[in-house]
Short mmCIF file of C-alpha atoms in Angstrom, two decimals:
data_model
loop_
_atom_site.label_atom_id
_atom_site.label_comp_id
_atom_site.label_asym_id
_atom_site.label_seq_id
_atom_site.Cartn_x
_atom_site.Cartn_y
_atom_site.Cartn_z
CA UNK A 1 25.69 4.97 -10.46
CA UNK A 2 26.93 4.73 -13.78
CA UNK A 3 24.76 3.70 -16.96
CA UNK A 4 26.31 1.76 -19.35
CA UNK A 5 24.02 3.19 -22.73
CA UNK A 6 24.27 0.21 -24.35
CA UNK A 7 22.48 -1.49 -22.13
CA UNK A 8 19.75 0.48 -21.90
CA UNK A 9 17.14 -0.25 -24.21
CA UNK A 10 14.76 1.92 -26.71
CA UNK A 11 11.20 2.26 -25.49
CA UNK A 12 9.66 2.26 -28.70
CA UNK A 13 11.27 -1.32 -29.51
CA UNK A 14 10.01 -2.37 -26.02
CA UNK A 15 6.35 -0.91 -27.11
CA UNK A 16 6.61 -2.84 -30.05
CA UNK A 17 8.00 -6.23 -28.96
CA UNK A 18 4.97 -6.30 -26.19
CA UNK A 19 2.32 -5.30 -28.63
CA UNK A 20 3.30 -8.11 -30.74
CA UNK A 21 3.14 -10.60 -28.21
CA UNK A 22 -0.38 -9.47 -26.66
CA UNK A 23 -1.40 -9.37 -30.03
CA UNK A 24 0.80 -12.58 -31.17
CA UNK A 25 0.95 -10.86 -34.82
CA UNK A 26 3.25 -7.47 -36.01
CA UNK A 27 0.26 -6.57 -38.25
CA UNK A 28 -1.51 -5.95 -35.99
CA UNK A 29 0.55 -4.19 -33.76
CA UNK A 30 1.98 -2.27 -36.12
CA UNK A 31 -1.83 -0.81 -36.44
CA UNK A 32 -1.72 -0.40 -32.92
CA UNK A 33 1.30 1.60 -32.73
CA UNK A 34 0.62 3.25 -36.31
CA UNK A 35 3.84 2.05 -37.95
CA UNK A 36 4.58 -0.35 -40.82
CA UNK A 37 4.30 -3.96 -40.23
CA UNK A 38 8.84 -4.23 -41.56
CA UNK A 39 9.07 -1.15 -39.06
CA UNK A 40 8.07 -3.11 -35.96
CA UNK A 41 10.35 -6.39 -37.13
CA UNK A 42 12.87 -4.06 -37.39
CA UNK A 43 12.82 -2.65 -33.94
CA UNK A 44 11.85 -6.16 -32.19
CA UNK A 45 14.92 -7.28 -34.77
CA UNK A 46 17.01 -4.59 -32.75
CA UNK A 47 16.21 -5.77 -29.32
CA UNK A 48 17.16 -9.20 -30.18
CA UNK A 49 20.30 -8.07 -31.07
CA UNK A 50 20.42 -6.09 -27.95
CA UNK A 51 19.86 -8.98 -25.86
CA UNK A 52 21.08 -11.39 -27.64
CA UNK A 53 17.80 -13.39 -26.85
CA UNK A 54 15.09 -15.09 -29.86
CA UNK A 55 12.35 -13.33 -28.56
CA UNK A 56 9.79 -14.93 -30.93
CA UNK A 57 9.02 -18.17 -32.97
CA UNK A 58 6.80 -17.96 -36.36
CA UNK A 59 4.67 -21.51 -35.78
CA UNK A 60 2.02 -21.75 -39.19
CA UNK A 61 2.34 -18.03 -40.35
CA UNK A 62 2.11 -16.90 -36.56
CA UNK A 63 4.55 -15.34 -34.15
CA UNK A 64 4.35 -16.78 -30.86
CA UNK A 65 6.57 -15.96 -27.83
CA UNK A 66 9.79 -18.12 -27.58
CA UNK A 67 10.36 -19.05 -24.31
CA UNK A 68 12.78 -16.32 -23.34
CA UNK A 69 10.51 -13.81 -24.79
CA UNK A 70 7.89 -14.79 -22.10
CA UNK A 71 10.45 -14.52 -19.34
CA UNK A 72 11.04 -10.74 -20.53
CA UNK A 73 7.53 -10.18 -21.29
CA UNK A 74 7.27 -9.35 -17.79
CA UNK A 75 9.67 -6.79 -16.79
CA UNK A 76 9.09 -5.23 -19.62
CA UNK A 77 5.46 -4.54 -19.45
CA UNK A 78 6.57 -3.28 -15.35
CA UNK A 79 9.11 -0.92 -17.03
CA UNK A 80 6.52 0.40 -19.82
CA UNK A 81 3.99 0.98 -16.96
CA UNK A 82 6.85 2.47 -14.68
CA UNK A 83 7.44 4.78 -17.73
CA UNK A 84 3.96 6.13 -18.38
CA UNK A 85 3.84 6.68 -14.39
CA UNK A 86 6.70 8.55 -14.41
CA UNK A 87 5.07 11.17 -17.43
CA UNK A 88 1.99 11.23 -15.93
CA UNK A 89 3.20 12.20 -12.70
CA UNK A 90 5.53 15.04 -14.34
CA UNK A 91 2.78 16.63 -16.10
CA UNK A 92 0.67 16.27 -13.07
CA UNK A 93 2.90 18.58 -11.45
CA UNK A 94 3.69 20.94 -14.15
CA UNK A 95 1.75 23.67 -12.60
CA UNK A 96 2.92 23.19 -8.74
CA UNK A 97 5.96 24.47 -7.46
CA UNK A 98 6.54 21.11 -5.38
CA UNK A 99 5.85 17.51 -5.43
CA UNK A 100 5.34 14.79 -2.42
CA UNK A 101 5.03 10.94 -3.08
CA UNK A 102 3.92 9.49 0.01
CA UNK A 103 3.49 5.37 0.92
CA UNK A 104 1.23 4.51 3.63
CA UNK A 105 -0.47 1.77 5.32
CA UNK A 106 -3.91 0.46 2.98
CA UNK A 107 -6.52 0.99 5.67
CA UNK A 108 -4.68 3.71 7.57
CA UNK A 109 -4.27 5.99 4.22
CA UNK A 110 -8.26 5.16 3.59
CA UNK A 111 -9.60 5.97 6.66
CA UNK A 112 -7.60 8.55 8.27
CA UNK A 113 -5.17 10.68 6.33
CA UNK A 114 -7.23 10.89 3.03
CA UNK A 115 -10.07 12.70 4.50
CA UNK A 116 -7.59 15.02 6.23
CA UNK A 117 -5.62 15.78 3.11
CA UNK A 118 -7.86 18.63 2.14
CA UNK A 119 -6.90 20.38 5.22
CA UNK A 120 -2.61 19.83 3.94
CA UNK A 121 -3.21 20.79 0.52
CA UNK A 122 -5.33 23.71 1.12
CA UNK A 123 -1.98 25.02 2.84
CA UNK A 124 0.93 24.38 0.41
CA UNK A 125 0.76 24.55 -3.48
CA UNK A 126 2.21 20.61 -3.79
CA UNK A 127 1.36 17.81 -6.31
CA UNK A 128 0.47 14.81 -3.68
CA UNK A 129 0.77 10.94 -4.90
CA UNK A 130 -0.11 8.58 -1.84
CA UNK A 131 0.01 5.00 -2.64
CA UNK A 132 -0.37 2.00 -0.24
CA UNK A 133 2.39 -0.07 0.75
CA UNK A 134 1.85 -2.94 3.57
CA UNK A 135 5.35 -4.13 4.15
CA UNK A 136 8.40 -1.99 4.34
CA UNK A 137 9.97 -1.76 1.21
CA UNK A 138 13.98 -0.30 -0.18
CA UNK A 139 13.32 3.41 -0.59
CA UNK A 140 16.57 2.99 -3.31
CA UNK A 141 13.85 1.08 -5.49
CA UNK A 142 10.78 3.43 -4.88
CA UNK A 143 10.58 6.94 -5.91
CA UNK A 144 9.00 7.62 -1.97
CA UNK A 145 9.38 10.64 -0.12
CA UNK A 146 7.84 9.19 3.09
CA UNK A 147 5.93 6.09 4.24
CA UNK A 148 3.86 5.84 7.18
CA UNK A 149 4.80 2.83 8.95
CA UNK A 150 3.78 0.71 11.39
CA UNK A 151 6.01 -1.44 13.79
CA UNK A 152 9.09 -0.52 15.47
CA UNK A 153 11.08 2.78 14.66
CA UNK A 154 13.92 0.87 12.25
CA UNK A 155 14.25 1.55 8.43
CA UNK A 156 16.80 0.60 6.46
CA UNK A 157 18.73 4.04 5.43
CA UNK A 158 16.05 6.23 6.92
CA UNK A 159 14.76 8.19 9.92
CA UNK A 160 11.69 6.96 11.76
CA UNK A 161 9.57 9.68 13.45
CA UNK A 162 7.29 8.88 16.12
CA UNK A 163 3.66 9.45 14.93
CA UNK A 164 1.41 8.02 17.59
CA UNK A 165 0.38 4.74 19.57
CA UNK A 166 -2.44 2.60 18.76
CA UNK A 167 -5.51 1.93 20.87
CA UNK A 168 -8.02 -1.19 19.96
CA UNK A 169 -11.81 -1.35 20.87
CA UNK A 170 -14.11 -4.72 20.73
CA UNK A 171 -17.03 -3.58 18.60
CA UNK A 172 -19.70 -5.14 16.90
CA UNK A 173 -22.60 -3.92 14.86
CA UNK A 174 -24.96 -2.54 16.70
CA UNK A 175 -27.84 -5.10 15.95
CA UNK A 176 -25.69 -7.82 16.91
CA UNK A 177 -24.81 -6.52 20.31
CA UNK A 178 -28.35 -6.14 21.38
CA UNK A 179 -29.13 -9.65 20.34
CA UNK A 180 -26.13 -10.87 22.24
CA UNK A 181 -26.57 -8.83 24.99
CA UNK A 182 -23.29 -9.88 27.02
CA UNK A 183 -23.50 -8.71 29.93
CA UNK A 184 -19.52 -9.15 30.96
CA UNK A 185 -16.01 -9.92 28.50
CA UNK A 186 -16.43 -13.44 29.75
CA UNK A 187 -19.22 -13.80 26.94
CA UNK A 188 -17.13 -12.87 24.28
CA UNK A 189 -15.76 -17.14 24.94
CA UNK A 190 -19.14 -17.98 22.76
CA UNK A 191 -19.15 -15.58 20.26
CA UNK A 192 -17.74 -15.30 16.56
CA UNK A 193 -14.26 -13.47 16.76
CA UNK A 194 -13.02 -12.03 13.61
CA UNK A 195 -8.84 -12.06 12.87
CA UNK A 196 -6.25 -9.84 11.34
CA UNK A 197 -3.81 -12.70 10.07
CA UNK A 198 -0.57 -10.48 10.46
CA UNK A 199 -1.25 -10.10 14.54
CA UNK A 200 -2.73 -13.38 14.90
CA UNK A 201 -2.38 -12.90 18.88
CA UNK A 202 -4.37 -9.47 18.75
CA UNK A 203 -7.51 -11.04 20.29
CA UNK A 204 -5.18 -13.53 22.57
CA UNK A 205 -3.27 -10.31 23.93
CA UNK A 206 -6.51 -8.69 24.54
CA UNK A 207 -8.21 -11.58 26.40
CA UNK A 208 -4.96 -11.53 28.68
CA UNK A 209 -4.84 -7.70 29.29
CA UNK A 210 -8.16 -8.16 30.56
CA UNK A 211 -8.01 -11.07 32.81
CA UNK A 212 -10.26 -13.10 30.39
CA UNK A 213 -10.07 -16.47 30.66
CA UNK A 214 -11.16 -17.89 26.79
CA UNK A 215 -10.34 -20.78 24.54
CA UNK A 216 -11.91 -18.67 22.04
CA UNK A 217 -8.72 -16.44 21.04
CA UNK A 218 -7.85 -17.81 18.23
CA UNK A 219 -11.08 -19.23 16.26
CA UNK A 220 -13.11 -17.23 13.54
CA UNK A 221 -12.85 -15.43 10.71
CA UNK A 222 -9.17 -14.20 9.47
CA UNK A 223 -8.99 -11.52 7.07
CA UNK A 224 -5.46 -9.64 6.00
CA UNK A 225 -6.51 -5.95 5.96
CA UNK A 226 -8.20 -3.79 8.86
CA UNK A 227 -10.33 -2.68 5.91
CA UNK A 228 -12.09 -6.21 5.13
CA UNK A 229 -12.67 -6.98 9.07
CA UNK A 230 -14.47 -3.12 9.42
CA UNK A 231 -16.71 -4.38 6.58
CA UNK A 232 -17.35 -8.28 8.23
CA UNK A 233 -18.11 -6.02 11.73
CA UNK A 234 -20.04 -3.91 9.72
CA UNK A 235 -22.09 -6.81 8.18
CA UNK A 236 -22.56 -8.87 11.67
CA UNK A 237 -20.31 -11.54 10.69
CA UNK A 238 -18.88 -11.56 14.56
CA UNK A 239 -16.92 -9.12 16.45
CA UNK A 240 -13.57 -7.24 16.09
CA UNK A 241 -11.03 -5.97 17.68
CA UNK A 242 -9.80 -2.35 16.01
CA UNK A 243 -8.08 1.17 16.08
CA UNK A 244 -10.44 3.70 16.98
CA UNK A 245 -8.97 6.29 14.43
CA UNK A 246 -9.79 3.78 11.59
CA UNK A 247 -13.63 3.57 12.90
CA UNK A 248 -14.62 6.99 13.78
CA UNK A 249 -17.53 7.14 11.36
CA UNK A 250 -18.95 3.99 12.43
CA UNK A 251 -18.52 4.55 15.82
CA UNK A 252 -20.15 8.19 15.54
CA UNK A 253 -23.28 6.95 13.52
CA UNK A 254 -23.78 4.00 15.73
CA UNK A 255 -23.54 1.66 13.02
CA UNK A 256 -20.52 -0.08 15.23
CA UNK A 257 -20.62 -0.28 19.03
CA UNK A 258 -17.89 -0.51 20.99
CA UNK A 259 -18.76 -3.95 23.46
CA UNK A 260 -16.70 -3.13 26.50
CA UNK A 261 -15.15 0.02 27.99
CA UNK A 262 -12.16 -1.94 27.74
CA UNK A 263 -9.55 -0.70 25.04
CA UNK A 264 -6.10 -1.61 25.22
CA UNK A 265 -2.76 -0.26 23.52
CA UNK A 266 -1.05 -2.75 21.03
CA UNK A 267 2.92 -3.02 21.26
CA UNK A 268 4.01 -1.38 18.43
CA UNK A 269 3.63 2.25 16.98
CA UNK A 270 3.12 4.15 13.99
CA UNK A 271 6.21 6.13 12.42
CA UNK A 272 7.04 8.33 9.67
CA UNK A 273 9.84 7.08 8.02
CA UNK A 274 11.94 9.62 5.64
CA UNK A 275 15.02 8.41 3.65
CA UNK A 276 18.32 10.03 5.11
CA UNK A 277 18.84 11.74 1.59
CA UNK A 278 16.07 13.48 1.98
CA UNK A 279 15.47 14.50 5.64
CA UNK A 280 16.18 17.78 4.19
CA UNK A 281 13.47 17.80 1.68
CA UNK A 282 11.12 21.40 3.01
CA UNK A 283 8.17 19.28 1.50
CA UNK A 284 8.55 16.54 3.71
CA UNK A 285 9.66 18.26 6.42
CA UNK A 286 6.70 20.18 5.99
CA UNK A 287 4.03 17.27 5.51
CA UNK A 288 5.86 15.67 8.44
CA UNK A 289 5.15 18.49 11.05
CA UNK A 290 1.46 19.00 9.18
CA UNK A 291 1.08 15.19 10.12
CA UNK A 292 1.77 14.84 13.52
CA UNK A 293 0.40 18.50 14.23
CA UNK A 294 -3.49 16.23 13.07
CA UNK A 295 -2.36 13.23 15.39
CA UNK A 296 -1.83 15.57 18.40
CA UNK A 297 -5.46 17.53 17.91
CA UNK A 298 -7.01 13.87 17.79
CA UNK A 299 -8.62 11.83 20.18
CA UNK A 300 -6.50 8.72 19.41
CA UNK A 301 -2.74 9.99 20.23
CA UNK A 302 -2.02 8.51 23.27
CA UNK A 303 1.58 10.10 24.04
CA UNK A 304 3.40 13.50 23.01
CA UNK A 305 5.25 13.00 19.27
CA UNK A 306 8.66 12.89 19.63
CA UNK A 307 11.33 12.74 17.15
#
């Protein structure tokens, strides 16, 4: 795609214009950015030219923000922090040979593939950025190289590799259980349940795999991230139905207790999804092989990766 130049505009008079209005004076920003006070006018002067927008007012010897200038104030505080990203993230990876920018799932990145990571990095000389993404997003717009998805294998504009299924447990804190002491699922009808709002039918599903006849499905707690209901389990506030991979320290030290010998697989799967101009990337390639290499030596993969 083709720039048009003058339409792109000068970072310093973007520095200045949203000093000014966090500051709501060019004095002082101009102390801020170590210029002279007529040097910053000029260059906010210059991008209201550019734009063709009054980006501020002067109301008793003060400039405040017109109303146009808050509208931009916005984007361009996103593109400023966009732009100090980007520098950082060059000179991060000055001194390696390769680079990988990764999106995953919050609670999956935390729990499982951080504390693995040692074990990729230890193997390849690459400069790793993993950030957390919930929702699938336009790789065109985000500088990924993968995201690790969960759902069904569709992506717009990329390939989805199969990564593994997903088994969930009903635990509960340990202390809890034994003062509950249920001695069959049926129990679980009188107890606090504990929700992930974005599979609102996860206990429902369960209650039906199981022959469980409940009209308890769908009260309790309802929290939006796997991470927040492993901390309400984890402080007794009712029980939970989660991934095993996500719990393995709890489950190991006892501090969570699985309440049933009764797991059961959800619908959907975890992929890896690569964008189609770079399913030739050896870095990804590479992190993609590392990847599903841990999911196959671990206890949770229920079927073979496939491509």
């Amino acid at each position: 795609m083709t720039m048009r130049r003058r339409l792109i505009p000068d970072i310093a008079n973007l520095q200045a214009f949203e000093s000014a209005a966090r500051h709501g004076n060019f004095t002082r920003a101009a102390a801020e950015l170590n210029l002279t006070q007529s040097a910053v006018s000029r260059q906010i002067r210059d991008l209201e030219q550019q734009t063709g927008l009054l980006l501020f007012e002067r109301v008793r010897q003060r400039v405040v923000l017109s109303e146009a200038g808050a509208r931009f104030l916005p984007d361009v505080r996103k593109l400023l922090g966009q732009s100090e990203k980007l520098m950082i993230g060059a000179m991060a990876a000055e001194h390696m040979r390769q680079s990988l920018h990764i999106a995953t799932l919050p609670t999956f990145g935390a729990r499982w593939l951080v504390p693995r990571l040692g074990g990729f990095m230890a193997l390849s000389d690459v400069a790793v950025t993993i950030e957390s993404r919930s929702q699938p997003f336009v790789f065109e717009e985000e500088n990924f190289d993968l995201a690790i998805h969960y759902g069904q294998p569709v992506w717009p504009r990329a390939t989805c590799t199969f990564l593994c299924n997903e088994t969930v447990l009903p635990v509960v804190k340990r202390a809890v259980a034994e003062r509950w002491a249920l001695e069959d699922p049926s129990g679980l009808s009188t107890i606090p349940l504990i929700h992930l709002t974005t599979r609102p039918r996860l206990w429902s599903d369960w209650f039906d795999a199981h022959a469980v006849v409940s009209d308890n499905a769908y009260r309790g707690l309802r929290l939006d991230q796997f991470s927040m209901i492993i901390a309400a389990a984890v402080a007794g506030l009712g029980a939970a139905l989660l991934p095993s991979y996500l719990i393995e320290e709890e489950l190991r030290s006892g501090i969570l207790v699985s309440l049933f010998d009764l797991p059961m697989a959800t619908d959907n799967s975890y992929y890896i999804a690569v964008p189609e101009e770079k399913r030739q990337n050896a870095t990804a390639r590479n992190f993609v092989e590392w990847l599903t290499a841990q999911v196959g030596s671990d206890a949770f993969a229920q079927s073979e990766t496939r491509g």
